[in-house]
Amino acid sequence: SGADGTRAEYWVEKGRILLDERDPRRALRFLDEALARDPDYRAAWLYKGKALEALSRHEEAARCFERADSRAG
């Protein structure tokens, strides 16, 4: 349904699929959208870190992984 587009889970799943398809730049746009909807969404931070690593943006990736770790449990 159209309402799915408002949920962070929708955007994270799209980002994950784009990462699997080796398109980290587009994945990042979806993951940022997920985080705009839910800044505490641990999976979004993890996948954003992976996307940034794939783009050789290692310092930014490390910060994303730290944010994901701080949301563990």
PDB file of N, CA and C in Angstrom:
ATOM      1  N   SER A   1       0.838  -1.195   0.000  1.00  0.00           N
ATOM      2  CA  SER A   1       0.000   0.000   0.000  1.00  0.00           C
ATOM      3  C   SER A   1       0.871   1.241   0.000  1.00  0.00           C
ATOM      4  N   GLY A   2       0.264   2.368  -0.333  1.00  0.00           N
ATOM      5  CA  GLY A   2       1.001   3.620  -0.367  1.00  0.00           C
ATOM      6  C   GLY A   2       1.543   4.015   0.987  1.00  0.00           C
ATOM      7  N   ALA A   3       0.869   3.590   2.044  1.00  0.00           N
ATOM      8  CA  ALA A   3       1.315   3.945   3.390  1.00  0.00           C
ATOM      9  C   ALA A   3       2.676   3.349   3.717  1.00  0.00           C
ATOM     10  N   ASP A   4       3.063   2.275   3.030  1.00  0.00           N
ATOM     11  CA  ASP A   4       4.357   1.657   3.297  1.00  0.00           C
ATOM     12  C   ASP A   4       5.500   2.643   3.102  1.00  0.00           C
ATOM     13  N   GLY A   5       5.349   3.580   2.188  1.00  0.00           N
ATOM     14  CA  GLY A   5       6.408   4.537   1.901  1.00  0.00           C
ATOM     15  C   GLY A   5       6.717   5.462   3.060  1.00  0.00           C
ATOM     16  N   THR A   6       5.839   5.506   4.047  1.00  0.00           N
ATOM     17  CA  THR A   6       6.095   6.369   5.196  1.00  0.00           C
ATOM     18  C   THR A   6       6.867   5.639   6.283  1.00  0.00           C
ATOM     19  N   ARG A   7       7.012   4.340   6.164  1.00  0.00           N
ATOM     20  CA  ARG A   7       7.651   3.546   7.207  1.00  0.00           C
ATOM     21  C   ARG A   7       9.138   3.379   6.944  1.00  0.00           C
ATOM     22  N   ALA A   8       9.933   3.554   7.992  1.00  0.00           N
ATOM     23  CA  ALA A   8      11.387   3.429   7.856  1.00  0.00           C
ATOM     24  C   ALA A   8      11.773   2.054   7.326  1.00  0.00           C
ATOM     25  N   GLU A   9      11.022   1.013   7.716  1.00  0.00           N
ATOM     26  CA  GLU A   9      11.356  -0.355   7.288  1.00  0.00           C
ATOM     27  C   GLU A   9      11.368  -0.472   5.763  1.00  0.00           C
ATOM     28  N   TYR A  10      10.420   0.177   5.131  1.00  0.00           N
ATOM     29  CA  TYR A  10      10.329   0.167   3.661  1.00  0.00           C
ATOM     30  C   TYR A  10      11.623   0.701   3.045  1.00  0.00           C
ATOM     31  N   TRP A  11      12.089   1.839   3.558  1.00  0.00           N
ATOM     32  CA  TRP A  11      13.274   2.489   3.007  1.00  0.00           C
ATOM     33  C   TRP A  11      14.542   1.685   3.290  1.00  0.00           C
ATOM     34  N   VAL A  12      14.611   1.061   4.470  1.00  0.00           N
ATOM     35  CA  VAL A  12      15.778   0.228   4.795  1.00  0.00           C
ATOM     36  C   VAL A  12      15.831  -0.969   3.854  1.00  0.00           C
ATOM     37  N   GLU A  13      14.694  -1.604   3.622  1.00  0.00           N
ATOM     38  CA  GLU A  13      14.667  -2.772   2.738  1.00  0.00           C
ATOM     39  C   GLU A  13      15.089  -2.398   1.316  1.00  0.00           C
ATOM     40  N   LYS A  14      14.625  -1.269   0.827  1.00  0.00           N
ATOM     41  CA  LYS A  14      15.045  -0.801  -0.505  1.00  0.00           C
ATOM     42  C   LYS A  14      16.555  -0.555  -0.533  1.00  0.00           C
ATOM     43  N   GLY A  15      17.063   0.060   0.512  1.00  0.00           N
ATOM     44  CA  GLY A  15      18.499   0.312   0.586  1.00  0.00           C
ATOM     45  C   GLY A  15      19.301  -0.975   0.617  1.00  0.00           C
ATOM     46  N   ARG A  16      18.817  -1.960   1.383  1.00  0.00           N
ATOM     47  CA  ARG A  16      19.505  -3.250   1.463  1.00  0.00           C
ATOM     48  C   ARG A  16      19.551  -3.923   0.096  1.00  0.00           C
ATOM     49  N   ILE A  17      18.451  -3.879  -0.621  1.00  0.00           N
ATOM     50  CA  ILE A  17      18.399  -4.484  -1.957  1.00  0.00           C
ATOM     51  C   ILE A  17      19.394  -3.792  -2.885  1.00  0.00           C
ATOM     52  N   LEU A  18      19.452  -2.475  -2.837  1.00  0.00           N
ATOM     53  CA  LEU A  18      20.398  -1.747  -3.688  1.00  0.00           C
ATOM     54  C   LEU A  18      21.841  -2.066  -3.316  1.00  0.00           C
ATOM     55  N   LEU A  19      22.111  -2.265  -2.031  1.00  0.00           N
ATOM     56  CA  LEU A  19      23.460  -2.683  -1.628  1.00  0.00           C
ATOM     57  C   LEU A  19      23.775  -4.055  -2.215  1.00  0.00           C
ATOM     58  N   ASP A  20      22.810  -4.977  -2.149  1.00  0.00           N
ATOM     59  CA  ASP A  20      23.003  -6.312  -2.730  1.00  0.00           C
ATOM     60  C   ASP A  20      23.266  -6.223  -4.227  1.00  0.00           C
ATOM     61  N   GLU A  21      22.683  -5.223  -4.864  1.00  0.00           N
ATOM     62  CA  GLU A  21      22.860  -5.023  -6.310  1.00  0.00           C
ATOM     63  C   GLU A  21      24.091  -4.177  -6.627  1.00  0.00           C
ATOM     64  N   ARG A  22      24.903  -3.921  -5.619  1.00  0.00           N
ATOM     65  CA  ARG A  22      26.146  -3.168  -5.765  1.00  0.00           C
ATOM     66  C   ARG A  22      25.905  -1.740  -6.266  1.00  0.00           C
ATOM     67  N   ASP A  23      24.917  -1.086  -5.671  1.00  0.00           N
ATOM     68  CA  ASP A  23      24.613   0.312  -6.004  1.00  0.00           C
ATOM     69  C   ASP A  23      24.569   1.129  -4.710  1.00  0.00           C
ATOM     70  N   PRO A  24      25.744   1.295  -4.063  1.00  0.00           N
ATOM     71  CA  PRO A  24      25.760   1.936  -2.749  1.00  0.00           C
ATOM     72  C   PRO A  24      25.324   3.395  -2.774  1.00  0.00           C
ATOM     73  N   ARG A  25      25.564   4.088  -3.884  1.00  0.00           N
ATOM     74  CA  ARG A  25      25.191   5.506  -3.941  1.00  0.00           C
ATOM     75  C   ARG A  25      23.669   5.675  -3.840  1.00  0.00           C
ATOM     76  N   ARG A  26      22.936   4.857  -4.591  1.00  0.00           N
ATOM     77  CA  ARG A  26      21.472   4.905  -4.516  1.00  0.00           C
ATOM     78  C   ARG A  26      20.977   4.361  -3.186  1.00  0.00           C
ATOM     79  N   ALA A  27      21.632   3.318  -2.675  1.00  0.00           N
ATOM     80  CA  ALA A  27      21.251   2.754  -1.381  1.00  0.00           C
ATOM     81  C   ALA A  27      21.311   3.824  -0.298  1.00  0.00           C
ATOM     82  N   LEU A  28      22.345   4.636  -0.352  1.00  0.00           N
ATOM     83  CA  LEU A  28      22.531   5.690   0.645  1.00  0.00           C
ATOM     84  C   LEU A  28      21.344   6.636   0.680  1.00  0.00           C
ATOM     85  N   ARG A  29      20.794   6.965  -0.471  1.00  0.00           N
ATOM     86  CA  ARG A  29      19.632   7.871  -0.500  1.00  0.00           C
ATOM     87  C   ARG A  29      18.442   7.254   0.236  1.00  0.00           C
ATOM     88  N   PHE A  30      18.218   5.962   0.025  1.00  0.00           N
ATOM     89  CA  PHE A  30      17.107   5.286   0.709  1.00  0.00           C
ATOM     90  C   PHE A  30      17.358   5.182   2.210  1.00  0.00           C
ATOM     91  N   LEU A  31      18.596   4.898   2.585  1.00  0.00           N
ATOM     92  CA  LEU A  31      18.916   4.750   4.005  1.00  0.00           C
ATOM     93  C   LEU A  31      18.823   6.087   4.736  1.00  0.00           C
ATOM     94  N   ASP A  32      19.223   7.161   4.077  1.00  0.00           N
ATOM     95  CA  ASP A  32      19.057   8.483   4.680  1.00  0.00           C
ATOM     96  C   ASP A  32      17.578   8.793   4.874  1.00  0.00           C
ATOM     97  N   GLU A  33      16.762   8.387   3.925  1.00  0.00           N
ATOM     98  CA  GLU A  33      15.315   8.591   4.045  1.00  0.00           C
ATOM     99  C   GLU A  33      14.761   7.801   5.237  1.00  0.00           C
ATOM    100  N   ALA A  34      15.239   6.572   5.414  1.00  0.00           N
ATOM    101  CA  ALA A  34      14.816   5.767   6.563  1.00  0.00           C
ATOM    102  C   ALA A  34      15.190   6.457   7.873  1.00  0.00           C
ATOM    103  N   LEU A  35      16.403   6.986   7.932  1.00  0.00           N
ATOM    104  CA  LEU A  35      16.873   7.626   9.159  1.00  0.00           C
ATOM    105  C   LEU A  35      16.162   8.947   9.424  1.00  0.00           C
ATOM    106  N   ALA A  36      15.697   9.612   8.372  1.00  0.00           N
ATOM    107  CA  ALA A  36      14.892  10.820   8.563  1.00  0.00           C
ATOM    108  C   ALA A  36      13.573  10.462   9.251  1.00  0.00           C
ATOM    109  N   ARG A  37      13.064   9.268   8.963  1.00  0.00           N
ATOM    110  CA  ARG A  37      11.809   8.812   9.551  1.00  0.00           C
ATOM    111  C   ARG A  37      12.006   8.215  10.951  1.00  0.00           C
ATOM    112  N   ASP A  38      13.161   7.569  11.162  1.00  0.00           N
ATOM    113  CA  ASP A  38      13.435   6.928  12.457  1.00  0.00           C
ATOM    114  C   ASP A  38      14.935   6.975  12.738  1.00  0.00           C
ATOM    115  N   PRO A  39      15.400   8.026  13.414  1.00  0.00           N
ATOM    116  CA  PRO A  39      16.846   8.193  13.647  1.00  0.00           C
ATOM    117  C   PRO A  39      17.455   7.128  14.551  1.00  0.00           C
ATOM    118  N   ASP A  40      16.637   6.328  15.210  1.00  0.00           N
ATOM    119  CA  ASP A  40      17.154   5.283  16.098  1.00  0.00           C
ATOM    120  C   ASP A  40      17.117   3.896  15.470  1.00  0.00           C
ATOM    121  N   TYR A  41      16.902   3.836  14.178  1.00  0.00           N
ATOM    122  CA  TYR A  41      16.751   2.550  13.489  1.00  0.00           C
ATOM    123  C   TYR A  41      18.138   1.931  13.260  1.00  0.00           C
ATOM    124  N   ARG A  42      18.461   0.931  14.095  1.00  0.00           N
ATOM    125  CA  ARG A  42      19.808   0.346  14.081  1.00  0.00           C
ATOM    126  C   ARG A  42      20.204  -0.210  12.718  1.00  0.00           C
ATOM    127  N   ALA A  43      19.305  -0.963  12.059  1.00  0.00           N
ATOM    128  CA  ALA A  43      19.642  -1.566  10.758  1.00  0.00           C
ATOM    129  C   ALA A  43      19.958  -0.496   9.723  1.00  0.00           C
ATOM    130  N   ALA A  44      19.267   0.641   9.784  1.00  0.00           N
ATOM    131  CA  ALA A  44      19.538   1.718   8.828  1.00  0.00           C
ATOM    132  C   ALA A  44      20.964   2.239   9.001  1.00  0.00           C
ATOM    133  N   TRP A  45      21.402   2.384  10.262  1.00  0.00           N
ATOM    134  CA  TRP A  45      22.776   2.831  10.504  1.00  0.00           C
ATOM    135  C   TRP A  45      23.787   1.790  10.015  1.00  0.00           C
ATOM    136  N   LEU A  46      23.499   0.515  10.239  1.00  0.00           N
ATOM    137  CA  LEU A  46      24.415  -0.543   9.782  1.00  0.00           C
ATOM    138  C   LEU A  46      24.558  -0.537   8.263  1.00  0.00           C
ATOM    139  N   TYR A  47      23.422  -0.515   7.565  1.00  0.00           N
ATOM    140  CA  TYR A  47      23.479  -0.538   6.101  1.00  0.00           C
ATOM    141  C   TYR A  47      24.068   0.748   5.540  1.00  0.00           C
ATOM    142  N   LYS A  48      23.795   1.864   6.203  1.00  0.00           N
ATOM    143  CA  LYS A  48      24.410   3.121   5.756  1.00  0.00           C
ATOM    144  C   LYS A  48      25.930   3.022   5.880  1.00  0.00           C
ATOM    145  N   GLY A  49      26.404   2.435   6.979  1.00  0.00           N
ATOM    146  CA  GLY A  49      27.848   2.238   7.136  1.00  0.00           C
ATOM    147  C   GLY A  49      28.418   1.376   6.024  1.00  0.00           C
ATOM    148  N   LYS A  50      27.705   0.311   5.671  1.00  0.00           N
ATOM    149  CA  LYS A  50      28.175  -0.567   4.589  1.00  0.00           C
ATOM    150  C   LYS A  50      28.204   0.171   3.258  1.00  0.00           C
ATOM    151  N   ALA A  51      27.185   0.987   3.009  1.00  0.00           N
ATOM    152  CA  ALA A  51      27.143   1.757   1.759  1.00  0.00           C
ATOM    153  C   ALA A  51      28.307   2.740   1.704  1.00  0.00           C
ATOM    154  N   LEU A  52      28.569   3.422   2.814  1.00  0.00           N
ATOM    155  CA  LEU A  52      29.673   4.382   2.850  1.00  0.00           C
ATOM    156  C   LEU A  52      31.015   3.682   2.685  1.00  0.00           C
ATOM    157  N   GLU A  53      31.176   2.511   3.287  1.00  0.00           N
ATOM    158  CA  GLU A  53      32.419   1.749   3.092  1.00  0.00           C
ATOM    159  C   GLU A  53      32.617   1.406   1.621  1.00  0.00           C
ATOM    160  N   ALA A  54      31.532   1.001   0.965  1.00  0.00           N
ATOM    161  CA  ALA A  54      31.623   0.644  -0.455  1.00  0.00           C
ATOM    162  C   ALA A  54      32.025   1.845  -1.304  1.00  0.00           C
ATOM    163  N   LEU A  55      31.754   3.044  -0.808  1.00  0.00           N
ATOM    164  CA  LEU A  55      32.122   4.279  -1.510  1.00  0.00           C
ATOM    165  C   LEU A  55      33.455   4.838  -1.005  1.00  0.00           C
ATOM    166  N   SER A  56      34.184   4.036  -0.206  1.00  0.00           N
ATOM    167  CA  SER A  56      35.484   4.414   0.373  1.00  0.00           C
ATOM    168  C   SER A  56      35.392   5.636   1.276  1.00  0.00           C
ATOM    169  N   ARG A  57      34.236   5.816   1.913  1.00  0.00           N
ATOM    170  CA  ARG A  57      34.041   6.913   2.871  1.00  0.00           C
ATOM    171  C   ARG A  57      34.120   6.304   4.274  1.00  0.00           C
ATOM    172  N   HIS A  58      35.356   5.888   4.626  1.00  0.00           N
ATOM    173  CA  HIS A  58      35.563   5.036   5.795  1.00  0.00           C
ATOM    174  C   HIS A  58      35.303   5.734   7.126  1.00  0.00           C
ATOM    175  N   GLU A  59      35.686   7.005   7.255  1.00  0.00           N
ATOM    176  CA  GLU A  59      35.447   7.696   8.528  1.00  0.00           C
ATOM    177  C   GLU A  59      33.958   7.842   8.786  1.00  0.00           C
ATOM    178  N   GLU A  60      33.201   8.218   7.754  1.00  0.00           N
ATOM    179  CA  GLU A  60      31.748   8.340   7.897  1.00  0.00           C
ATOM    180  C   GLU A  60      31.128   6.971   8.214  1.00  0.00           C
ATOM    181  N   ALA A  61      31.644   5.935   7.567  1.00  0.00           N
ATOM    182  CA  ALA A  61      31.141   4.583   7.819  1.00  0.00           C
ATOM    183  C   ALA A  61      31.350   4.206   9.276  1.00  0.00           C
ATOM    184  N   ALA A  62      32.539   4.489   9.801  1.00  0.00           N
ATOM    185  CA  ALA A  62      32.846   4.149  11.192  1.00  0.00           C
ATOM    186  C   ALA A  62      31.875   4.843  12.142  1.00  0.00           C
ATOM    187  N   ARG A  63      31.536   6.100  11.858  1.00  0.00           N
ATOM    188  CA  ARG A  63      30.577   6.818  12.711  1.00  0.00           C
ATOM    189  C   ARG A  63      29.197   6.151  12.656  1.00  0.00           C
ATOM    190  N   CYS A  64      28.807   5.677  11.486  1.00  0.00           N
ATOM    191  CA  CYS A  64      27.516   4.986  11.369  1.00  0.00           C
ATOM    192  C   CYS A  64      27.520   3.694  12.182  1.00  0.00           C
ATOM    193  N   PHE A  65      28.619   2.937  12.115  1.00  0.00           N
ATOM    194  CA  PHE A  65      28.704   1.693  12.880  1.00  0.00           C
ATOM    195  C   PHE A  65      28.665   1.984  14.379  1.00  0.00           C
ATOM    196  N   GLU A  66      29.313   3.080  14.807  1.00  0.00           N
ATOM    197  CA  GLU A  66      29.262   3.459  16.220  1.00  0.00           C
ATOM    198  C   GLU A  66      27.832   3.781  16.632  1.00  0.00           C
ATOM    199  N   ARG A  67      27.107   4.491  15.771  1.00  0.00           N
ATOM    200  CA  ARG A  67      25.715   4.830  16.087  1.00  0.00           C
ATOM    201  C   ARG A  67      24.855   3.567  16.143  1.00  0.00           C
ATOM    202  N   ALA A  68      25.125   2.625  15.247  1.00  0.00           N
ATOM    203  CA  ALA A  68      24.377   1.364  15.280  1.00  0.00           C
ATOM    204  C   ALA A  68      24.668   0.623  16.584  1.00  0.00           C
ATOM    205  N   ASP A  69      25.938   0.583  16.985  1.00  0.00           N
ATOM    206  CA  ASP A  69      26.304  -0.124  18.220  1.00  0.00           C
ATOM    207  C   ASP A  69      25.645   0.514  19.436  1.00  0.00           C
ATOM    208  N   SER A  70      25.503   1.830  19.409  1.00  0.00           N
ATOM    209  CA  SER A  70      24.909   2.509  20.563  1.00  0.00           C
ATOM    210  C   SER A  70      23.404   2.236  20.650  1.00  0.00           C
ATOM    211  N   ARG A  71      22.835   1.675  19.598  1.00  0.00           N
ATOM    212  CA  ARG A  71      21.414   1.339  19.577  1.00  0.00           C
ATOM    213  C   ARG A  71      21.166  -0.150  19.723  1.00  0.00           C
ATOM    214  N   ALA A  72      22.232  -0.906  19.986  1.00  0.00           N
ATOM    215  CA  ALA A  72      22.094  -2.362  20.118  1.00  0.00           C
ATOM    216  C   ALA A  72      21.266  -2.721  21.343  1.00  0.00           C
ATOM    217  N   GLY A  73      20.561  -3.850  21.208  1.00  0.00           N
ATOM    218  CA  GLY A  73      19.790  -4.348  22.336  1.00  0.00           C
ATOM    219  C   GLY A  73      18.565  -3.523  22.513  1.00  0.00           C
TER     220      GLY A  73
END
